[in-house]
PDB file of C-alpha atoms in Angstrom:
ATOM      1  CA  UNK A  59     -72.922  59.630   9.312  1.00 38.00           C
ATOM      2  CA  UNK A  60     -75.986  60.990  11.099  1.00 34.00           C
ATOM      3  CA  UNK A  61     -78.216  58.947   8.798  1.00 37.00           C
ATOM      4  CA  UNK A  62     -76.492  55.681   9.730  1.00 41.00           C
ATOM      5  CA  UNK A  63     -76.583  56.466  13.458  1.00 37.00           C
ATOM      6  CA  UNK A  64     -80.246  57.522  13.313  1.00 33.00           C
ATOM      7  CA  UNK A  65     -81.176  54.355  11.427  1.00 37.00           C
ATOM      8  CA  UNK A  66     -79.385  52.287  14.055  1.00 40.00           C
ATOM      9  CA  UNK A  67     -81.291  54.055  16.836  1.00 34.00           C
ATOM     10  CA  UNK A  68     -84.584  53.531  15.048  1.00 31.00           C
ATOM     11  CA  UNK A  69     -83.744  49.860  14.580  1.00 38.00           C
ATOM     12  CA  UNK A  70     -83.024  49.500  18.288  1.00 38.00           C
ATOM     13  CA  UNK A  71     -86.398  51.032  19.064  1.00 37.00           C
ATOM     14  CA  UNK A  72     -88.209  48.570  16.824  1.00 33.00           C
ATOM     15  CA  UNK A  73     -86.348  45.402  17.729  1.00 34.00           C
ATOM     16  CA  UNK A  74     -89.527  43.336  17.571  1.00 31.00           C
ATOM     17  CA  UNK A  75     -89.713  43.845  13.820  1.00 30.00           C
ATOM     18  CA  UNK A  76     -87.161  41.173  12.892  1.00 33.00           C
ATOM     19  CA  UNK A  77     -86.506  40.028   9.326  1.00 37.00           C
ATOM     20  CA  UNK A  78     -87.279  36.401   8.617  1.00 36.00           C
ATOM     21  CA  UNK A  79     -84.226  34.161   8.080  1.00 39.00           C
ATOM     22  CA  UNK A  80     -83.364  33.258   4.478  1.00 47.00           C
ATOM     23  CA  UNK A  81     -83.911  29.519   4.881  1.00 46.00           C
ATOM     24  CA  UNK A  82     -81.697  29.009   7.913  1.00 48.00           C
ATOM     25  CA  UNK A  83     -79.496  25.926   7.720  1.00 52.00           C
ATOM     26  CA  UNK A  84     -78.041  23.763  10.508  1.00 58.00           C
ATOM     27  CA  UNK A  85     -75.139  25.354  12.330  1.00 72.00           C
ATOM     28  CA  UNK A  86     -71.774  24.271  10.977  1.00 86.00           C
ATOM     29  CA  UNK A  87     -68.716  23.259  12.956  1.00 94.00           C
ATOM     30  CA  UNK A  88     -66.078  25.947  13.410  1.00 97.00           C
ATOM     31  CA  UNK A  89     -62.983  24.687  11.623  1.00 98.00           C
ATOM     32  CA  UNK A  90     -59.879  26.164  10.058  1.00 98.00           C
ATOM     33  CA  UNK A  91     -59.447  29.784   8.963  1.00 98.00           C
ATOM     34  CA  UNK A  92     -57.888  30.745   5.639  1.00 97.00           C
ATOM     35  CA  UNK A  93     -56.131  34.105   5.725  1.00 96.00           C
ATOM     36  CA  UNK A  94     -54.561  36.458   3.199  1.00 95.00           C
ATOM     37  CA  UNK A  95     -51.224  37.890   4.240  1.00 95.00           C
ATOM     38  CA  UNK A  96     -48.837  40.641   3.177  1.00 93.00           C
ATOM     39  CA  UNK A  97     -45.358  39.437   4.107  1.00 93.00           C
ATOM     40  CA  UNK A  98     -43.288  42.442   5.198  1.00 88.00           C
ATOM     41  CA  UNK A  99     -40.033  40.492   4.820  1.00 90.00           C
ATOM     42  CA  UNK A 100     -40.467  39.017   1.334  1.00 92.00           C
ATOM     43  CA  UNK A 101     -42.881  41.645  -0.024  1.00 92.00           C
ATOM     44  CA  UNK A 102     -45.179  38.881  -1.265  1.00 94.00           C
ATOM     45  CA  UNK A 103     -48.905  38.308  -0.963  1.00 94.00           C
ATOM     46  CA  UNK A 104     -49.360  34.909   0.647  1.00 95.00           C
ATOM     47  CA  UNK A 105     -52.083  32.546   1.831  1.00 95.00           C
ATOM     48  CA  UNK A 106     -52.035  30.673   5.137  1.00 95.00           C
ATOM     49  CA  UNK A 107     -54.422  28.626   7.237  1.00 97.00           C
ATOM     50  CA  UNK A 108     -54.666  28.675  11.014  1.00 97.00           C
ATOM     51  CA  UNK A 109     -56.750  27.125  13.771  1.00 98.00           C
ATOM     52  CA  UNK A 110     -59.189  29.531  15.478  1.00 98.00           C
ATOM     53  CA  UNK A 111     -57.191  29.274  18.713  1.00 98.00           C
ATOM     54  CA  UNK A 112     -54.104  30.642  16.935  1.00 97.00           C
ATOM     55  CA  UNK A 113     -52.229  27.350  16.598  1.00 98.00           C
ATOM     56  CA  UNK A 114     -50.861  25.641  13.481  1.00 97.00           C
ATOM     57  CA  UNK A 115     -50.203  28.607  11.191  1.00 95.00           C
ATOM     58  CA  UNK A 116     -49.635  26.816   7.876  1.00 95.00           C
ATOM     59  CA  UNK A 117     -48.257  28.358   4.664  1.00 94.00           C
ATOM     60  CA  UNK A 118     -50.172  27.489   1.485  1.00 94.00           C
ATOM     61  CA  UNK A 119     -49.073  29.708  -1.398  1.00 93.00           C
ATOM     62  CA  UNK A 120     -47.104  32.715  -2.610  1.00 93.00           C
ATOM     63  CA  UNK A 121     -48.458  35.472  -4.865  1.00 92.00           C
ATOM     64  CA  UNK A 122     -52.058  34.403  -4.366  1.00 91.00           C
ATOM     65  CA  UNK A 123     -55.225  35.698  -2.742  1.00 91.00           C
ATOM     66  CA  UNK A 124     -57.734  33.264  -1.314  1.00 93.00           C
ATOM     67  CA  UNK A 125     -61.493  33.556  -1.417  1.00 94.00           C
ATOM     68  CA  UNK A 126     -63.906  31.449   0.610  1.00 97.00           C
ATOM     69  CA  UNK A 127     -63.760  27.877   1.822  1.00 98.00           C
ATOM     70  CA  UNK A 128     -66.145  25.628  -0.096  1.00 98.00           C
ATOM     71  CA  UNK A 129     -69.300  24.717   1.875  1.00 97.00           C
ATOM     72  CA  UNK A 130     -68.028  21.183   2.532  1.00 96.00           C
ATOM     73  CA  UNK A 131     -64.765  22.540   3.954  1.00 97.00           C
ATOM     74  CA  UNK A 132     -62.467  20.771   1.503  1.00 97.00           C
ATOM     75  CA  UNK A 133     -61.521  23.467  -1.040  1.00 98.00           C
ATOM     76  CA  UNK A 134     -60.333  27.077  -1.070  1.00 98.00           C
ATOM     77  CA  UNK A 135     -61.054  29.408  -3.983  1.00 97.00           C
ATOM     78  CA  UNK A 136     -57.674  30.577  -5.381  1.00 93.00           C
ATOM     79  CA  UNK A 137     -55.188  29.947  -8.250  1.00 85.00           C
ATOM     80  CA  UNK A 138     -57.783  31.067 -10.815  1.00 92.00           C
ATOM     81  CA  UNK A 139     -59.840  28.113  -9.646  1.00 95.00           C
ATOM     82  CA  UNK A 140     -59.544  26.312  -6.334  1.00 96.00           C
ATOM     83  CA  UNK A 141     -57.248  24.243  -4.157  1.00 96.00           C
ATOM     84  CA  UNK A 142     -58.136  20.941  -2.513  1.00 96.00           C
ATOM     85  CA  UNK A 143     -56.749  21.535   0.966  1.00 96.00           C
ATOM     86  CA  UNK A 144     -56.106  17.888   1.837  1.00 95.00           C
ATOM     87  CA  UNK A 145     -54.648  16.635  -1.445  1.00 95.00           C
ATOM     88  CA  UNK A 146     -53.036  19.834  -2.734  1.00 93.00           C
ATOM     89  CA  UNK A 147     -54.707  19.320  -6.128  1.00 94.00           C
ATOM     90  CA  UNK A 148     -55.480  22.514  -8.043  1.00 93.00           C
ATOM     91  CA  UNK A 149     -58.484  22.875 -10.334  1.00 95.00           C
ATOM     92  CA  UNK A 150     -57.622  25.536 -12.934  1.00 94.00           C
ATOM     93  CA  UNK A 151     -60.724  27.233 -14.324  1.00 96.00           C
ATOM     94  CA  UNK A 152     -58.767  29.456 -16.715  1.00 93.00           C
ATOM     95  CA  UNK A 153     -59.360  32.565 -14.626  1.00 91.00           C
ATOM     96  CA  UNK A 154     -59.109  35.465 -14.416  1.00 91.00           C
ATOM     97  CA  UNK A 155     -58.120  36.262 -18.010  1.00 91.00           C
ATOM     98  CA  UNK A 156     -58.031  33.191 -20.238  1.00 89.00           C
ATOM     99  CA  UNK A 157     -61.457  31.615 -20.306  1.00 90.00           C
ATOM    100  CA  UNK A 158     -63.682  34.490 -21.441  1.00 93.00           C
ATOM    101  CA  UNK A 159     -62.417  36.988 -24.061  1.00 86.00           C
ATOM    102  CA  UNK A 160     -62.263  40.596 -22.841  1.00 91.00           C
ATOM    103  CA  UNK A 161     -63.689  39.640 -19.434  1.00 95.00           C
ATOM    104  CA  UNK A 162     -61.530  39.294 -16.315  1.00 95.00           C
ATOM    105  CA  UNK A 163     -63.200  37.238 -13.595  1.00 96.00           C
ATOM    106  CA  UNK A 164     -62.132  36.965  -9.959  1.00 95.00           C
ATOM    107  CA  UNK A 165     -64.233  34.213  -8.419  1.00 96.00           C
ATOM    108  CA  UNK A 166     -64.010  33.691  -4.667  1.00 96.00           C
ATOM    109  CA  UNK A 167     -67.554  33.178  -3.356  1.00 98.00           C
ATOM    110  CA  UNK A 168     -69.137  29.711  -3.258  1.00 98.00           C
ATOM    111  CA  UNK A 169     -72.848  29.021  -3.525  1.00 98.00           C
ATOM    112  CA  UNK A 170     -74.208  27.042  -0.533  1.00 97.00           C
ATOM    113  CA  UNK A 171     -74.435  23.829  -2.557  1.00 97.00           C
ATOM    114  CA  UNK A 172     -70.924  24.292  -3.966  1.00 98.00           C
ATOM    115  CA  UNK A 173     -72.173  24.181  -7.543  1.00 98.00           C
ATOM    116  CA  UNK A 174     -71.356  27.778  -8.499  1.00 98.00           C
ATOM    117  CA  UNK A 175     -68.837  30.528  -7.847  1.00 98.00           C
ATOM    118  CA  UNK A 176     -69.745  34.215  -7.775  1.00 98.00           C
ATOM    119  CA  UNK A 177     -67.243  36.506  -9.484  1.00 97.00           C
ATOM    120  CA  UNK A 178     -66.191  40.136  -9.645  1.00 96.00           C
ATOM    121  CA  UNK A 179     -66.039  40.873 -13.371  1.00 96.00           C
ATOM    122  CA  UNK A 180     -64.256  43.563 -15.376  1.00 94.00           C
ATOM    123  CA  UNK A 181     -64.247  44.294 -19.085  1.00 94.00           C
ATOM    124  CA  UNK A 182     -60.590  44.427 -20.091  1.00 90.00           C
ATOM    125  CA  UNK A 183     -61.390  46.965 -22.823  1.00 93.00           C
ATOM    126  CA  UNK A 184     -65.164  47.388 -22.468  1.00 94.00           C
ATOM    127  CA  UNK A 185     -66.377  48.888 -19.181  1.00 92.00           C
ATOM    128  CA  UNK A 186     -69.962  47.905 -19.936  1.00 94.00           C
ATOM    129  CA  UNK A 187     -68.973  44.347 -19.006  1.00 95.00           C
ATOM    130  CA  UNK A 188     -68.218  45.310 -15.384  1.00 96.00           C
ATOM    131  CA  UNK A 189     -70.436  43.563 -12.844  1.00 97.00           C
ATOM    132  CA  UNK A 190     -71.087  40.394 -10.884  1.00 98.00           C
ATOM    133  CA  UNK A 191     -71.182  37.047 -12.679  1.00 98.00           C
ATOM    134  CA  UNK A 192     -71.508  33.412 -11.650  1.00 98.00           C
ATOM    135  CA  UNK A 193     -69.922  30.333 -13.188  1.00 97.00           C
ATOM    136  CA  UNK A 194     -70.188  26.582 -12.733  1.00 97.00           C
ATOM    137  CA  UNK A 195     -67.577  25.572 -10.161  1.00 97.00           C
ATOM    138  CA  UNK A 196     -66.785  22.208 -11.751  1.00 96.00           C
ATOM    139  CA  UNK A 197     -65.377  23.600 -15.009  1.00 96.00           C
ATOM    140  CA  UNK A 198     -65.894  27.388 -15.103  1.00 96.00           C
ATOM    141  CA  UNK A 199     -68.639  27.139 -17.696  1.00 96.00           C
ATOM    142  CA  UNK A 200     -72.224  28.416 -17.835  1.00 97.00           C
ATOM    143  CA  UNK A 201     -71.345  32.107 -17.391  1.00 97.00           C
ATOM    144  CA  UNK A 202     -74.318  34.051 -16.045  1.00 98.00           C
ATOM    145  CA  UNK A 203     -74.431  37.796 -15.472  1.00 98.00           C
ATOM    146  CA  UNK A 204     -76.038  39.030 -12.239  1.00 98.00           C
ATOM    147  CA  UNK A 205     -75.377  42.800 -12.102  1.00 98.00           C
ATOM    148  CA  UNK A 206     -74.231  45.672 -14.292  1.00 95.00           C
ATOM    149  CA  UNK A 207     -71.855  48.145 -12.675  1.00 90.00           C
ATOM    150  CA  UNK A 208     -70.561  51.493 -13.919  1.00 81.00           C
ATOM    151  CA  UNK A 209     -67.442  51.069 -11.801  1.00 78.00           C
ATOM    152  CA  UNK A 210     -67.214  48.022  -9.541  1.00 88.00           C
ATOM    153  CA  UNK A 211     -69.514  45.475  -7.933  1.00 95.00           C
ATOM    154  CA  UNK A 212     -67.952  42.928  -5.583  1.00 96.00           C
ATOM    155  CA  UNK A 213     -69.860  39.748  -4.629  1.00 97.00           C
ATOM    156  CA  UNK A 214     -69.462  39.370  -0.874  1.00 97.00           C
ATOM    157  CA  UNK A 215     -71.566  36.323   0.018  1.00 98.00           C
ATOM    158  CA  UNK A 216     -74.530  34.136  -0.879  1.00 98.00           C
ATOM    159  CA  UNK A 217     -77.653  33.850   1.224  1.00 97.00           C
ATOM    160  CA  UNK A 218     -77.867  30.462   3.002  1.00 96.00           C
ATOM    161  CA  UNK A 219     -80.471  29.203   0.527  1.00 96.00           C
ATOM    162  CA  UNK A 220     -78.427  30.338  -2.476  1.00 97.00           C
ATOM    163  CA  UNK A 221     -81.253  32.404  -3.944  1.00 97.00           C
ATOM    164  CA  UNK A 222     -79.681  35.818  -3.348  1.00 98.00           C
ATOM    165  CA  UNK A 223     -76.265  37.434  -3.455  1.00 98.00           C
ATOM    166  CA  UNK A 224     -74.866  40.124  -1.205  1.00 98.00           C
ATOM    167  CA  UNK A 225     -72.982  42.682  -3.292  1.00 98.00           C
ATOM    168  CA  UNK A 226     -70.705  45.510  -2.201  1.00 97.00           C
ATOM    169  CA  UNK A 227     -70.925  48.587  -4.441  1.00 94.00           C
ATOM    170  CA  UNK A 228     -70.236  51.171  -1.732  1.00 91.00           C
ATOM    171  CA  UNK A 229     -73.554  50.567   0.019  1.00 96.00           C
ATOM    172  CA  UNK A 230     -74.536  46.912   0.321  1.00 97.00           C
ATOM    173  CA  UNK A 231     -77.203  45.553  -1.989  1.00 97.00           C
ATOM    174  CA  UNK A 232     -78.899  42.176  -2.238  1.00 98.00           C
ATOM    175  CA  UNK A 233     -79.998  40.717  -5.543  1.00 98.00           C
ATOM    176  CA  UNK A 234     -81.550  37.472  -6.685  1.00 98.00           C
ATOM    177  CA  UNK A 235     -79.109  35.091  -8.326  1.00 96.00           C
ATOM    178  CA  UNK A 236     -80.836  35.696 -11.685  1.00 96.00           C
ATOM    179  CA  UNK A 237     -80.145  39.446 -11.405  1.00 97.00           C
ATOM    180  CA  UNK A 238     -83.675  40.520 -10.522  1.00 98.00           C
ATOM    181  CA  UNK A 239     -84.967  42.184  -7.373  1.00 97.00           C
ATOM    182  CA  UNK A 240     -81.894  44.294  -6.579  1.00 97.00           C
ATOM    183  CA  UNK A 241     -82.345  46.181  -3.307  1.00 97.00           C
ATOM    184  CA  UNK A 242     -80.034  48.488  -1.358  1.00 97.00           C
ATOM    185  CA  UNK A 243     -79.939  47.550   2.332  1.00 98.00           C
ATOM    186  CA  UNK A 244     -77.474  50.069   3.823  1.00 97.00           C
ATOM    187  CA  UNK A 245     -77.601  53.857   3.490  1.00 96.00           C
ATOM    188  CA  UNK A 246     -75.681  55.894   0.926  1.00 95.00           C
ATOM    189  CA  UNK A 247     -73.186  58.576   1.894  1.00 93.00           C
ATOM    190  CA  UNK A 248     -71.149  56.333   4.206  1.00 93.00           C
ATOM    191  CA  UNK A 249     -67.520  55.270   3.781  1.00 95.00           C
ATOM    192  CA  UNK A 250     -67.719  51.472   3.626  1.00 96.00           C
ATOM    193  CA  UNK A 251     -64.848  49.008   3.528  1.00 95.00           C
ATOM    194  CA  UNK A 252     -65.090  47.663  -0.001  1.00 90.00           C
ATOM    195  CA  UNK A 253     -66.059  44.038  -0.490  1.00 92.00           C
ATOM    196  CA  UNK A 254     -66.937  43.752   3.204  1.00 93.00           C
ATOM    197  CA  UNK A 255     -70.005  41.599   3.821  1.00 97.00           C
ATOM    198  CA  UNK A 256     -70.851  38.244   5.388  1.00 98.00           C
ATOM    199  CA  UNK A 257     -74.296  36.612   5.492  1.00 98.00           C
ATOM    200  CA  UNK A 258     -75.138  34.783   8.703  1.00 97.00           C
ATOM    201  CA  UNK A 259     -75.393  30.996   8.338  1.00 94.00           C
ATOM    202  CA  UNK A 260     -78.846  31.383   9.892  1.00 85.00           C
ATOM    203  CA  UNK A 261     -79.759  33.953   7.249  1.00 80.00           C
ATOM    204  CA  UNK A 262     -80.977  36.776   9.443  1.00 86.00           C
ATOM    205  CA  UNK A 263     -77.985  39.102   9.806  1.00 96.00           C
ATOM    206  CA  UNK A 264     -75.347  40.544   7.482  1.00 98.00           C
ATOM    207  CA  UNK A 265     -72.005  41.746   8.807  1.00 98.00           C
ATOM    208  CA  UNK A 266     -70.018  44.613   7.312  1.00 98.00           C
ATOM    209  CA  UNK A 267     -67.541  47.292   8.360  1.00 98.00           C
ATOM    210  CA  UNK A 268     -67.724  51.046   7.826  1.00 98.00           C
ATOM    211  CA  UNK A 269     -66.213  54.354   8.913  1.00 97.00           C
ATOM    212  CA  UNK A 270     -68.860  56.206  10.975  1.00 96.00           C
ATOM    213  CA  UNK A 271     -68.180  59.099  10.778  1.00 95.00           C
ATOM    214  CA  UNK A 272     -65.880  58.872   7.778  1.00 93.00           C
ATOM    215  CA  UNK A 273     -63.086  60.531   9.770  1.00 96.00           C
ATOM    216  CA  UNK A 274     -63.089  57.564  12.192  1.00 98.00           C
ATOM    217  CA  UNK A 275     -61.488  54.141  11.925  1.00 97.00           C
ATOM    218  CA  UNK A 276     -63.629  51.186  10.837  1.00 98.00           C
ATOM    219  CA  UNK A 277     -66.177  49.584  13.136  1.00 98.00           C
ATOM    220  CA  UNK A 278     -68.330  46.475  12.737  1.00 99.00           C
ATOM    221  CA  UNK A 279     -72.024  46.653  11.931  1.00 98.00           C
ATOM    222  CA  UNK A 280     -74.857  44.273  11.190  1.00 98.00           C
ATOM    223  CA  UNK A 281     -78.118  44.648   9.272  1.00 98.00           C
ATOM    224  CA  UNK A 282     -80.953  42.333   8.312  1.00 97.00           C
ATOM    225  CA  UNK A 283     -81.202  41.256   4.695  1.00 95.00           C
ATOM    226  CA  UNK A 284     -84.261  43.497   4.188  1.00 95.00           C
ATOM    227  CA  UNK A 285     -82.401  46.580   5.465  1.00 97.00           C
ATOM    228  CA  UNK A 286     -83.961  46.601   8.935  1.00 97.00           C
ATOM    229  CA  UNK A 287     -82.198  46.008  12.241  1.00 96.00           C
ATOM    230  CA  UNK A 288     -79.144  48.148  11.508  1.00 97.00           C
ATOM    231  CA  UNK A 289     -76.844  48.308  14.528  1.00 97.00           C
ATOM    232  CA  UNK A 290     -73.216  48.643  15.521  1.00 98.00           C
ATOM    233  CA  UNK A 291     -71.585  45.677  17.262  1.00 98.00           C
ATOM    234  CA  UNK A 292     -69.675  47.000  20.282  1.00 98.00           C
ATOM    235  CA  UNK A 293     -66.177  45.507  20.051  1.00 98.00           C
ATOM    236  CA  UNK A 294     -63.601  46.669  22.587  1.00 98.00           C
ATOM    237  CA  UNK A 295     -61.141  49.190  21.165  1.00 97.00           C
ATOM    238  CA  UNK A 296     -62.636  49.482  17.669  1.00 98.00           C
ATOM    239  CA  UNK A 297     -62.973  52.904  16.073  1.00 98.00           C
ATOM    240  CA  UNK A 298     -61.844  56.360  17.076  1.00 97.00           C
ATOM    241  CA  UNK A 299     -60.521  59.267  15.000  1.00 97.00           C
ATOM    242  CA  UNK A 300     -58.124  58.436  12.187  1.00 95.00           C
ATOM    243  CA  UNK A 301     -55.977  61.315  13.462  1.00 96.00           C
ATOM    244  CA  UNK A 302     -55.468  59.458  16.776  1.00 97.00           C
ATOM    245  CA  UNK A 303     -52.495  57.068  16.387  1.00 95.00           C
ATOM    246  CA  UNK A 304     -53.837  54.902  19.215  1.00 96.00           C
ATOM    247  CA  UNK A 305     -57.152  54.278  17.438  1.00 97.00           C
ATOM    248  CA  UNK A 306     -57.844  50.821  15.995  1.00 97.00           C
ATOM    249  CA  UNK A 307     -59.642  49.881  12.797  1.00 97.00           C
ATOM    250  CA  UNK A 308     -61.792  46.734  12.842  1.00 98.00           C
ATOM    251  CA  UNK A 309     -62.768  45.549   9.376  1.00 97.00           C
ATOM    252  CA  UNK A 310     -63.698  42.735   6.989  1.00 96.00           C
ATOM    253  CA  UNK A 311     -65.811  40.759   9.498  1.00 98.00           C
ATOM    254  CA  UNK A 312     -67.015  37.247   8.655  1.00 98.00           C
ATOM    255  CA  UNK A 313     -69.294  34.875  10.525  1.00 98.00           C
ATOM    256  CA  UNK A 314     -68.061  31.608  11.968  1.00 98.00           C
ATOM    257  CA  UNK A 315     -69.753  28.533  10.466  1.00 98.00           C
ATOM    258  CA  UNK A 316     -71.923  28.121  13.583  1.00 97.00           C
ATOM    259  CA  UNK A 317     -72.991  31.787  13.510  1.00 97.00           C
ATOM    260  CA  UNK A 318     -71.944  32.361  17.108  1.00 97.00           C
ATOM    261  CA  UNK A 319     -68.638  34.155  16.510  1.00 98.00           C
ATOM    262  CA  UNK A 320     -67.154  36.815  14.246  1.00 98.00           C
ATOM    263  CA  UNK A 321     -63.646  36.904  12.792  1.00 98.00           C
ATOM    264  CA  UNK A 322     -62.166  40.206  11.656  1.00 98.00           C
ATOM    265  CA  UNK A 323     -58.899  42.064  11.172  1.00 97.00           C
ATOM    266  CA  UNK A 324     -57.668  44.765  13.571  1.00 96.00           C
ATOM    267  CA  UNK A 325     -55.485  47.511  12.142  1.00 95.00           C
ATOM    268  CA  UNK A 326     -53.026  49.082  14.566  1.00 94.00           C
ATOM    269  CA  UNK A 327     -50.934  52.175  13.845  1.00 90.00           C
ATOM    270  CA  UNK A 328     -48.565  51.849  16.805  1.00 87.00           C
ATOM    271  CA  UNK A 329     -45.994  50.615  17.592  1.00 85.00           C
ATOM    272  CA  UNK A 330     -46.014  49.992  13.816  1.00 84.00           C
ATOM    273  CA  UNK A 331     -48.631  49.861  11.075  1.00 89.00           C
ATOM    274  CA  UNK A 332     -49.879  46.291  11.463  1.00 91.00           C
ATOM    275  CA  UNK A 333     -52.838  43.927  10.979  1.00 94.00           C
ATOM    276  CA  UNK A 334     -53.774  40.865  13.049  1.00 95.00           C
ATOM    277  CA  UNK A 335     -56.785  38.547  13.144  1.00 97.00           C
ATOM    278  CA  UNK A 336     -59.180  38.511  16.098  1.00 97.00           C
ATOM    279  CA  UNK A 337     -62.473  36.867  16.990  1.00 98.00           C
ATOM    280  CA  UNK A 338     -65.369  37.934  19.199  1.00 99.00           C
ATOM    281  CA  UNK A 339     -68.713  36.501  20.177  1.00 99.00           C
ATOM    282  CA  UNK A 340     -71.677  37.573  18.065  1.00 98.00           C
ATOM    283  CA  UNK A 341     -72.566  40.262  20.613  1.00 98.00           C
ATOM    284  CA  UNK A 342     -69.047  41.759  20.505  1.00 98.00           C
ATOM    285  CA  UNK A 343     -67.831  40.254  23.786  1.00 99.00           C
ATOM    286  CA  UNK A 344     -64.950  37.823  24.311  1.00 99.00           C
ATOM    287  CA  UNK A 345     -62.256  39.535  22.214  1.00 99.00           C
ATOM    288  CA  UNK A 346     -59.584  36.951  21.313  1.00 98.00           C
ATOM    289  CA  UNK A 347     -56.357  37.480  19.359  1.00 97.00           C
ATOM    290  CA  UNK A 348     -55.791  34.732  16.778  1.00 97.00           C
ATOM    291  CA  UNK A 349     -52.533  35.919  15.194  1.00 95.00           C
ATOM    292  CA  UNK A 350     -49.534  37.741  16.606  1.00 92.00           C
ATOM    293  CA  UNK A 351     -47.109  37.901  13.704  1.00 89.00           C
ATOM    294  CA  UNK A 352     -44.941  41.055  13.508  1.00 84.00           C
ATOM    295  CA  UNK A 353     -43.716  40.269   9.973  1.00 85.00           C
ATOM    296  CA  UNK A 354     -47.097  39.177   8.581  1.00 89.00           C
ATOM    297  CA  UNK A 355     -50.066  41.473   8.013  1.00 92.00           C
ATOM    298  CA  UNK A 356     -53.223  39.372   8.016  1.00 90.00           C
ATOM    299  CA  UNK A 357     -55.706  41.102   5.731  1.00 81.00           C
ATOM    300  CA  UNK A 358     -58.925  39.158   5.965  1.00 80.00           C
ATOM    301  CA  UNK A 359     -59.974  35.659   5.017  1.00 90.00           C
ATOM    302  CA  UNK A 360     -62.691  33.115   5.644  1.00 97.00           C
ATOM    303  CA  UNK A 361     -63.721  30.746   8.428  1.00 98.00           C
ATOM    304  CA  UNK A 362     -64.520  27.258   7.181  1.00 98.00           C
ATOM    305  CA  UNK A 363     -65.608  23.876   8.456  1.00 97.00           C
ATOM    306  CA  UNK A 364     -62.448  21.901   7.645  1.00 98.00           C
ATOM    307  CA  UNK A 365     -61.460  20.135  10.892  1.00 97.00           C
ATOM    308  CA  UNK A 366     -58.829  21.933  12.925  1.00 97.00           C
ATOM    309  CA  UNK A 367     -55.393  20.416  13.378  1.00 92.00           C
ATOM    310  CA  UNK A 368     -55.047  18.735  16.794  1.00 88.00           C
TER     311      UNK A 368
END
């Protein structure tokens, strides 16, 4: 805990030393949000979409978990492949279990050009197969291994130029898409929220959530892709001791397509154990509640460019 806080203080004192963006791209338009839900009434895992202002909550699927929106805002990674949001057509890539013998692949992260999907991979009987892989998004072919993991590596996001992947393995690491140049960018010894990580559309900042200290609820942090610039984003109400029932966990942050806002889930313990989606500005100001659904626990998702519903 002290290491993370000290690194943040050092970063604040050297703010002029800013990492160069990873080929920043034009800002996207903030469109619809896809969200994963635990339905307290039916007991099912479900997928919904919603406008960022909280309107038009739309059910998509039962017993599914969604990954990211495709870069063009038309598809959502799910169903062992992906769903075309407008037509309802499903592209089945034979995942997670059928396509590759002894390898289970969960593929939810799109490359910036939409040509590939990054996957969390597990050997069904051989643990040496665990790691991050990528596949061709059109048909699930051209399997390429990126990392080797003793336990679990989760691909969190691509860099805007598609040359590197952000991987959660406890601490965050970045690695080139060919598996070379792996580098840890956040300190060890911290309790991170697994698979938390979002690369800014402008390429200069990576969001994640962590418990600092590990007896506290989650808070939102950002770091440059070279490991510099580590700092906590001050969001109203986030954090506090786990032992305090009024404390609030803020976790699984993702950038908006235009890079000016952050979406995340807030975990409340009272009046009942519950999750809702919120957004803030990039500096932590402007807290806005997106969902208010007592029977639905919104557990993270992705913010895409698909036009919102009027």
